[in-house]
Short mmCIF file of C-alpha atoms in Angstrom, two decimals:
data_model
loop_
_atom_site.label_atom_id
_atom_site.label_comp_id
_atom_site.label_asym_id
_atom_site.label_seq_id
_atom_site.Cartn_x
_atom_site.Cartn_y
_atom_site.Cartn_z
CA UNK A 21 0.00 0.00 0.00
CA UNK A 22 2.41 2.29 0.75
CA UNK A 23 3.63 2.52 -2.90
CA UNK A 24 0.47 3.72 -3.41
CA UNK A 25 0.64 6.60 -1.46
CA UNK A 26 3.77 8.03 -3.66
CA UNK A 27 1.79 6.58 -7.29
CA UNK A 28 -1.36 7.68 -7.28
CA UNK A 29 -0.31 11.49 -7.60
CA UNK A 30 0.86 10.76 -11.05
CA UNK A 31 -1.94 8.50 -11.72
CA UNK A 32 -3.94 9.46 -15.23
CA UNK A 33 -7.40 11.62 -14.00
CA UNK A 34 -9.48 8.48 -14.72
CA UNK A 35 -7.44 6.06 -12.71
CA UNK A 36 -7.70 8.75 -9.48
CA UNK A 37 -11.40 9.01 -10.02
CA UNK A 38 -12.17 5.26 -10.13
CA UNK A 39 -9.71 4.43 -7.14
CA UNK A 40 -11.82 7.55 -5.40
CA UNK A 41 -15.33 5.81 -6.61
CA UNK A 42 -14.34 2.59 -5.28
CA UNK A 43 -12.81 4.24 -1.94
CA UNK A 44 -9.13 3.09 -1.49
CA UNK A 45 -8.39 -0.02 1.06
CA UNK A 46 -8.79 1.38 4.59
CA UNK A 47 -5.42 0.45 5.79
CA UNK A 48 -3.86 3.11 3.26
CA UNK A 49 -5.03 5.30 6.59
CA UNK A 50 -2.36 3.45 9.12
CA UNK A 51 0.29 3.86 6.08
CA UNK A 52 -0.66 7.48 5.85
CA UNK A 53 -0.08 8.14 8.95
CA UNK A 54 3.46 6.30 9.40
CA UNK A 55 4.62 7.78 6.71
CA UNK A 56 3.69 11.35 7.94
CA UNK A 57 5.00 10.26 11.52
CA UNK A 58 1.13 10.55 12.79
CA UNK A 59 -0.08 7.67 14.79
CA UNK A 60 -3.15 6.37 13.10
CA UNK A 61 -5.72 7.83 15.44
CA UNK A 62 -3.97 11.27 14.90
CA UNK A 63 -4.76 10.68 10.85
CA UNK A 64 -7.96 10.01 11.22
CA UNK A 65 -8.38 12.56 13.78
CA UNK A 66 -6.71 15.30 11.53
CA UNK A 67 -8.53 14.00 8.33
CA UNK A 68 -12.30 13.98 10.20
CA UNK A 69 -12.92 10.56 9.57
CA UNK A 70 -15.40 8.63 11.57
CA UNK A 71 -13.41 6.94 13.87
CA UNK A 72 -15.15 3.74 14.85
CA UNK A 73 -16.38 3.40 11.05
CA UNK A 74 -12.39 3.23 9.97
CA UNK A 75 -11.16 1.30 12.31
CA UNK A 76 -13.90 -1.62 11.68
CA UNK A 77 -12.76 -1.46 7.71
CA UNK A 78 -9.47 -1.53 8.38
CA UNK A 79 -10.04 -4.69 10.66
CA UNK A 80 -11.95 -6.20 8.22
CA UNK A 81 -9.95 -4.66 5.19
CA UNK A 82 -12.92 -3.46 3.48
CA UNK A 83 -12.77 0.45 1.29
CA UNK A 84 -13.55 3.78 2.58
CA UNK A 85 -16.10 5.68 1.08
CA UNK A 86 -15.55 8.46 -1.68
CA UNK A 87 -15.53 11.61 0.53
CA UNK A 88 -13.27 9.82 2.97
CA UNK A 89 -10.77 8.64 0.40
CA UNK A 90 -10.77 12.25 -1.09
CA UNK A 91 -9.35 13.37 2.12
CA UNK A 92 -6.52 10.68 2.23
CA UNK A 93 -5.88 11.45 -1.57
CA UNK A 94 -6.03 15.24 -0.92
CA UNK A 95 -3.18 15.26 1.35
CA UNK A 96 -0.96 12.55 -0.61
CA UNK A 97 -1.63 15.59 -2.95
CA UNK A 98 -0.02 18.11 -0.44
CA UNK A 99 3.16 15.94 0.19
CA UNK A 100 3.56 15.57 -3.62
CA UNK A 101 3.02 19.63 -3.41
CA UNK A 102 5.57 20.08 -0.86
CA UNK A 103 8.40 17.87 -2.42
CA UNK A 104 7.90 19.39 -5.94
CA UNK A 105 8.36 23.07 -4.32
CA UNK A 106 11.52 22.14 -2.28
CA UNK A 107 13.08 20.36 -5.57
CA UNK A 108 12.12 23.36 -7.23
CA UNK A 109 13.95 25.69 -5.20
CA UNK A 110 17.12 23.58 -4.41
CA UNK A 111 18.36 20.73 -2.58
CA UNK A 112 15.45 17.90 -1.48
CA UNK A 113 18.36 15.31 -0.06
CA UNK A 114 16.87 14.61 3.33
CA UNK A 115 14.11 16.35 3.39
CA UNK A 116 10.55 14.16 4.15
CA UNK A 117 7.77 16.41 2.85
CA UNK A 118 5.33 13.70 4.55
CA UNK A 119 6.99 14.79 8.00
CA UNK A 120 7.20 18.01 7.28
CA UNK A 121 3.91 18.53 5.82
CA UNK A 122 2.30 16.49 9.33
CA UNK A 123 4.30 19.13 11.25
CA UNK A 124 2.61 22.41 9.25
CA UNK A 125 -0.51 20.75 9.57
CA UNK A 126 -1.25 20.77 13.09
CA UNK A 127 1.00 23.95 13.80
CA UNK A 128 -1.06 27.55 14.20
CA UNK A 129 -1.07 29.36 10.84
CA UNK A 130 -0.88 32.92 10.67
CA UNK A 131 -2.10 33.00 7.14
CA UNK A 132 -5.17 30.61 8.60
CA UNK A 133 -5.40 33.53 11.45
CA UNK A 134 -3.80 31.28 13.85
CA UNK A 135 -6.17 28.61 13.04
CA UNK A 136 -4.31 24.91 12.14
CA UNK A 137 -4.44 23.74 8.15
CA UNK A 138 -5.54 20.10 9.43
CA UNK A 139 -8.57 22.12 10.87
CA UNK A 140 -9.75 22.66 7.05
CA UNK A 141 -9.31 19.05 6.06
CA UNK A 142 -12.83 18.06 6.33
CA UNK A 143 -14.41 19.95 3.22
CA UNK A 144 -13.14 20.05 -0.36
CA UNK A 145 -13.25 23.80 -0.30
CA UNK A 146 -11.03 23.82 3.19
CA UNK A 147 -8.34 21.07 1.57
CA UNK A 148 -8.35 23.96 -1.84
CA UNK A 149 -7.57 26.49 1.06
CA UNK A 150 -4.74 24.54 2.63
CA UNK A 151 -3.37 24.17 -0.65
CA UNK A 152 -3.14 27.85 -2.08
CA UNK A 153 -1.53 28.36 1.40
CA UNK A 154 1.37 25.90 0.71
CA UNK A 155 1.32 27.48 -3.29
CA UNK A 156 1.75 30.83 -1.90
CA UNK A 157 4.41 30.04 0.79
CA UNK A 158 6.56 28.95 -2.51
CA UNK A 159 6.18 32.33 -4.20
CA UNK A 160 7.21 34.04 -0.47
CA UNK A 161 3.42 35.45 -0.67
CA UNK A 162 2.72 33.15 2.69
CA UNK A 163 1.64 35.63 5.54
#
């Protein structure tokens, strides 16, 4: 699964939209979250999910639903963001833009007023937000 995570940015549109129809596997939550250093309470706490509804599915490995795998593919979206705009402007060795990004998440944004990004995560138009933040903190137009 975790390959996954790092593919399906550069999957064609229609691939994305049929893995979103078909929700992905509900343990791609517990490899989201390792690989952003989240425990997997914390990802489904920062991504609004319904707690007892994810943790049955992943026990019995059935999908999540469409909104809820929009959320996970939203922010595999933002990590793919984040490492494109640090090999943009120099040197990515060593840098883990699934860390990182966890970190910015669930610090206080000023551009946010002081609110966290991961607070947005639970509606399309909040996760567009959170983006054009991390877009304009490239072009130094962040706060």
């Amino acid at each position: 699964m975790a390959d996954v995570i790092d593919a399906v940015v550069d999957w064609a549109p229609d691939d994305r939209i049929d893995v979103l129809r078909s929700g992905f596997p509900a343990g791609v939550v517990a490899h989201l979250a390792g690989r952003m250093g989240w425990t997997k309470e914390r990802a489904i706490d920062a991504l609004k999910l319904k707690r007892s509804t994810v943790l049955r599915k992943i026990k019995e490995a059935r999908r999540l639903d469409t909104p809820d795998s929009e959320r996970l593919m939203a922010v595999m979206d933002m990590i793919a963001q984040v490492e494109r705009m640090v090999t943009r402007s120099g040197d990515p060795a060593g840098f883990d833009a699934a860390l990182w990004l966890a970190g910015w998440l669930d610090a206080p944004c000023p551009a946010l007023g002081g609110q966290r990004p991961s607070d947005y995560l639970d509606t399309n138009e909040g996760i567009q937000v959170v983006r054009g933040v991390l877009a304009r903190m490239e072009s130094g137009a962040y706060a």
